[in-house]
GROMACS .gro file of C-alpha atoms in nm:
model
  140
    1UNK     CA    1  -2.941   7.152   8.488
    2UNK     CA    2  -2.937   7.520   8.474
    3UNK     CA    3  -3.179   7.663   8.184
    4UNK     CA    4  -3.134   7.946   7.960
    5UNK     CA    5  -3.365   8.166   8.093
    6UNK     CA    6  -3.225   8.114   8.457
    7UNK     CA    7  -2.906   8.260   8.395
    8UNK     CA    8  -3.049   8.558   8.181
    9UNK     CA    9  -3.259   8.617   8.478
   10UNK     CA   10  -2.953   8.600   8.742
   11UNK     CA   11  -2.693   8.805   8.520
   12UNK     CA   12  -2.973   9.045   8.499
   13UNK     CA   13  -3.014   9.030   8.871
   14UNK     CA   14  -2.665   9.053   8.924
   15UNK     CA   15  -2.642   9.387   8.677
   16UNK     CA   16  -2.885   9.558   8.929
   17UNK     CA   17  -2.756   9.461   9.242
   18UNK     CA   18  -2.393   9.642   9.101
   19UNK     CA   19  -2.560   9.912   8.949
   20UNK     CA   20  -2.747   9.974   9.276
   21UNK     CA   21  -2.427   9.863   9.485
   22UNK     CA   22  -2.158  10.093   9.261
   23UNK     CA   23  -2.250  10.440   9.309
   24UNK     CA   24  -2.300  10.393   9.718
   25UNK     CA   25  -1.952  10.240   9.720
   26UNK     CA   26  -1.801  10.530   9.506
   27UNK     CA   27  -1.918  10.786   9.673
   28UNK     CA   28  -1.832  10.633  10.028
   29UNK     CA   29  -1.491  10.556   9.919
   30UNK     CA   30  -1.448  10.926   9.728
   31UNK     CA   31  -1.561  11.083  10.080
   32UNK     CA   32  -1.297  10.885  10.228
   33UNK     CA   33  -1.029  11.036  10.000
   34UNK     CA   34  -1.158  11.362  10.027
   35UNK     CA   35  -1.136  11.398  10.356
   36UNK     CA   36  -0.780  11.219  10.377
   37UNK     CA   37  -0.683  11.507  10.165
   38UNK     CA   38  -0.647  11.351   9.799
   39UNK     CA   39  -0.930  11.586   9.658
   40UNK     CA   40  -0.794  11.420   9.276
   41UNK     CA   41  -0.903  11.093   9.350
   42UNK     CA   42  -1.245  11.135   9.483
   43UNK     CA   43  -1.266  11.419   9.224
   44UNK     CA   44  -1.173  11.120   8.988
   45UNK     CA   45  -1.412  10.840   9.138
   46UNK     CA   46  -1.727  11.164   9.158
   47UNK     CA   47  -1.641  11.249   8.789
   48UNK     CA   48  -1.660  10.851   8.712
   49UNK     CA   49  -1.964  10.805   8.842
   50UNK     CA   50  -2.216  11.147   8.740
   51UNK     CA   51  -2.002  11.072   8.368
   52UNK     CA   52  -2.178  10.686   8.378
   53UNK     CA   53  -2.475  10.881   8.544
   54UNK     CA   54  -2.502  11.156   8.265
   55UNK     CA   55  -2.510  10.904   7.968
   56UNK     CA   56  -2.685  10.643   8.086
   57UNK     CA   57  -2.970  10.919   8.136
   58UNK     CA   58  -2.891  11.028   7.787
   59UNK     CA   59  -2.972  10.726   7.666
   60UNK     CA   60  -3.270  10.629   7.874
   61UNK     CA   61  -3.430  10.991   7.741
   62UNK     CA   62  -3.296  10.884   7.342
   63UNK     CA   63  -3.475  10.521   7.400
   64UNK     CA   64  -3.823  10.668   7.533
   65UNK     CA   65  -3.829  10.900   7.279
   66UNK     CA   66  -4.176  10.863   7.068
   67UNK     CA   67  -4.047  10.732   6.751
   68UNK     CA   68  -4.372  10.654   6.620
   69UNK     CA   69  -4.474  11.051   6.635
   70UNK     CA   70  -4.198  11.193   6.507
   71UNK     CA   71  -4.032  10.955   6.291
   72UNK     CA   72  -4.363  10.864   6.105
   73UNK     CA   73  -4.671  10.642   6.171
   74UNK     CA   74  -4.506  10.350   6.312
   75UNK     CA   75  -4.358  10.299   6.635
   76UNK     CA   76  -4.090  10.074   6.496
   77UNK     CA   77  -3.650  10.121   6.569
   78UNK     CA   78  -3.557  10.191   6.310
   79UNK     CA   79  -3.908  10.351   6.179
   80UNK     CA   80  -4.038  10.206   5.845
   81UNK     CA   81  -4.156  10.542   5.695
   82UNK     CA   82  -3.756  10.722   5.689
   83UNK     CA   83  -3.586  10.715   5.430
   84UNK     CA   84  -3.271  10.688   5.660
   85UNK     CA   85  -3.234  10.646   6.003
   86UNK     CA   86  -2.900  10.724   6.164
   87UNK     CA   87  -2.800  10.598   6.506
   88UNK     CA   88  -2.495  10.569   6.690
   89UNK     CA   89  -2.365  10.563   7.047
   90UNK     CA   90  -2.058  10.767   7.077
   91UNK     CA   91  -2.167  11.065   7.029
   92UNK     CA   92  -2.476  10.967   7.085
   93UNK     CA   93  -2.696  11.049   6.756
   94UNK     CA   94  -3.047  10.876   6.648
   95UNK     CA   95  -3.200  11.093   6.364
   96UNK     CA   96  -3.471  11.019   6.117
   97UNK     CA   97  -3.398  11.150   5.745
   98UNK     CA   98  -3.738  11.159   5.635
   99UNK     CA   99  -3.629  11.291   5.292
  100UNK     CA  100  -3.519  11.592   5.123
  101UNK     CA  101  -3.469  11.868   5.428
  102UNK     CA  102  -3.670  11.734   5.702
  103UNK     CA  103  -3.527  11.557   5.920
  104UNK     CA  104  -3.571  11.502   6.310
  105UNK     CA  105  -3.274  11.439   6.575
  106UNK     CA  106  -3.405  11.269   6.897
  107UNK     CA  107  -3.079  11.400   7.110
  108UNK     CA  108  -3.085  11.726   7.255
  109UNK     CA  109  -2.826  11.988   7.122
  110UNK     CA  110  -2.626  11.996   7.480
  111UNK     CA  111  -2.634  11.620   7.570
  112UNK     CA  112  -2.303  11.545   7.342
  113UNK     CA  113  -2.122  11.833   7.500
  114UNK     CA  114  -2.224  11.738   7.838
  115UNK     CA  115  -2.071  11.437   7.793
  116UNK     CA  116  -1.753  11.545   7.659
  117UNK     CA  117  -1.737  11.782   7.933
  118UNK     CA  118  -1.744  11.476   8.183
  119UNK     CA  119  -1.508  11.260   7.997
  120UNK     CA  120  -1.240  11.602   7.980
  121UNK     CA  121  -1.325  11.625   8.381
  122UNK     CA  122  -1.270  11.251   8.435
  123UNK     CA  123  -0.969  11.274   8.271
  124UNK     CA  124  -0.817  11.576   8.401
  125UNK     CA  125  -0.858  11.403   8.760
  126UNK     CA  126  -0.682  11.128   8.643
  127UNK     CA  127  -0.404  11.334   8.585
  128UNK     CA  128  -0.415  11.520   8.872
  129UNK     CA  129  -0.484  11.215   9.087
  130UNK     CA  130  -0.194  11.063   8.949
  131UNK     CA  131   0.062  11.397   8.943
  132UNK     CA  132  -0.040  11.404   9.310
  133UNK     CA  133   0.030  11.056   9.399
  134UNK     CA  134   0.342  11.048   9.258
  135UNK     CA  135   0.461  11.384   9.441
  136UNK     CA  136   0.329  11.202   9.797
  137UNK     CA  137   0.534  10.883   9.700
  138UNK     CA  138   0.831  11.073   9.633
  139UNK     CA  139   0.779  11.294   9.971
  140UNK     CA  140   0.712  11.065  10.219
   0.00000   0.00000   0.00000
């Protein structure tokens, strides 16, 4: 009988081997379309991929950040010592209200952009992609 900690240990096993699998598959299959000619879709699968790519390192960089320094004397999520602590994943926000004024936001000013940016390029080349493919079907 399979125990509880053997399948956290395989699904987490099985995470990495996609997440180390995907991006070599998208961008061998979006080379492929680009150099067929439909520059949408492997604009599409490339925008897809660096948009996982960009927040995923966006959070990484939120998660390591040193709560305990600048949050107050414990190293705690959410820190002990705010008086409110505000977190959220889309946009991404994690700031400590440490009363009155002061307060400290652990995501940099241009991350939240950034990532709008690559959802507004993602879906643009879904568009596109999809304008394209339906001009080919109704050529050929």
């Amino acid at each position: 009988m399979a125990r509880h900690g053997d399948f956290t240990l395989n699904f987490i096993a099985a995470v990495i081997l996609v997440n180390l699998i995907a991006p070599f598959v998208l961008v061998v299959r979006g080379v492929d379309l680009w150099r067929r000619g439909s520059r949408w879709a492997a604009g599409l699968l490339f925008s897809i991929w660096g948009s996982i790519l960009v927040y995923a390192a966006a959070l990484f960089f939120v998660g390591a950040a040193s709560f305990g320094t600048s949050c107050g004397h414990e190293a705690v999520r959410p820190p002990r010592n705010a008086v409110w602590f505000e977190e959220g994943f889309f946009p991404l926000t994690a700031t400590c209200h440490l009363g009155g004024e002061r307060a400290h936001n652990f995501v940099p000013a241009f991350v939240n952009p950034l990532i709008y940016a690559c959802i507004a390029f993602t879906l643009l080349c879904a568009v596109m992609a999809a304008r394209e493919h339906h001009r080919n079907a109704h050529t050929s």
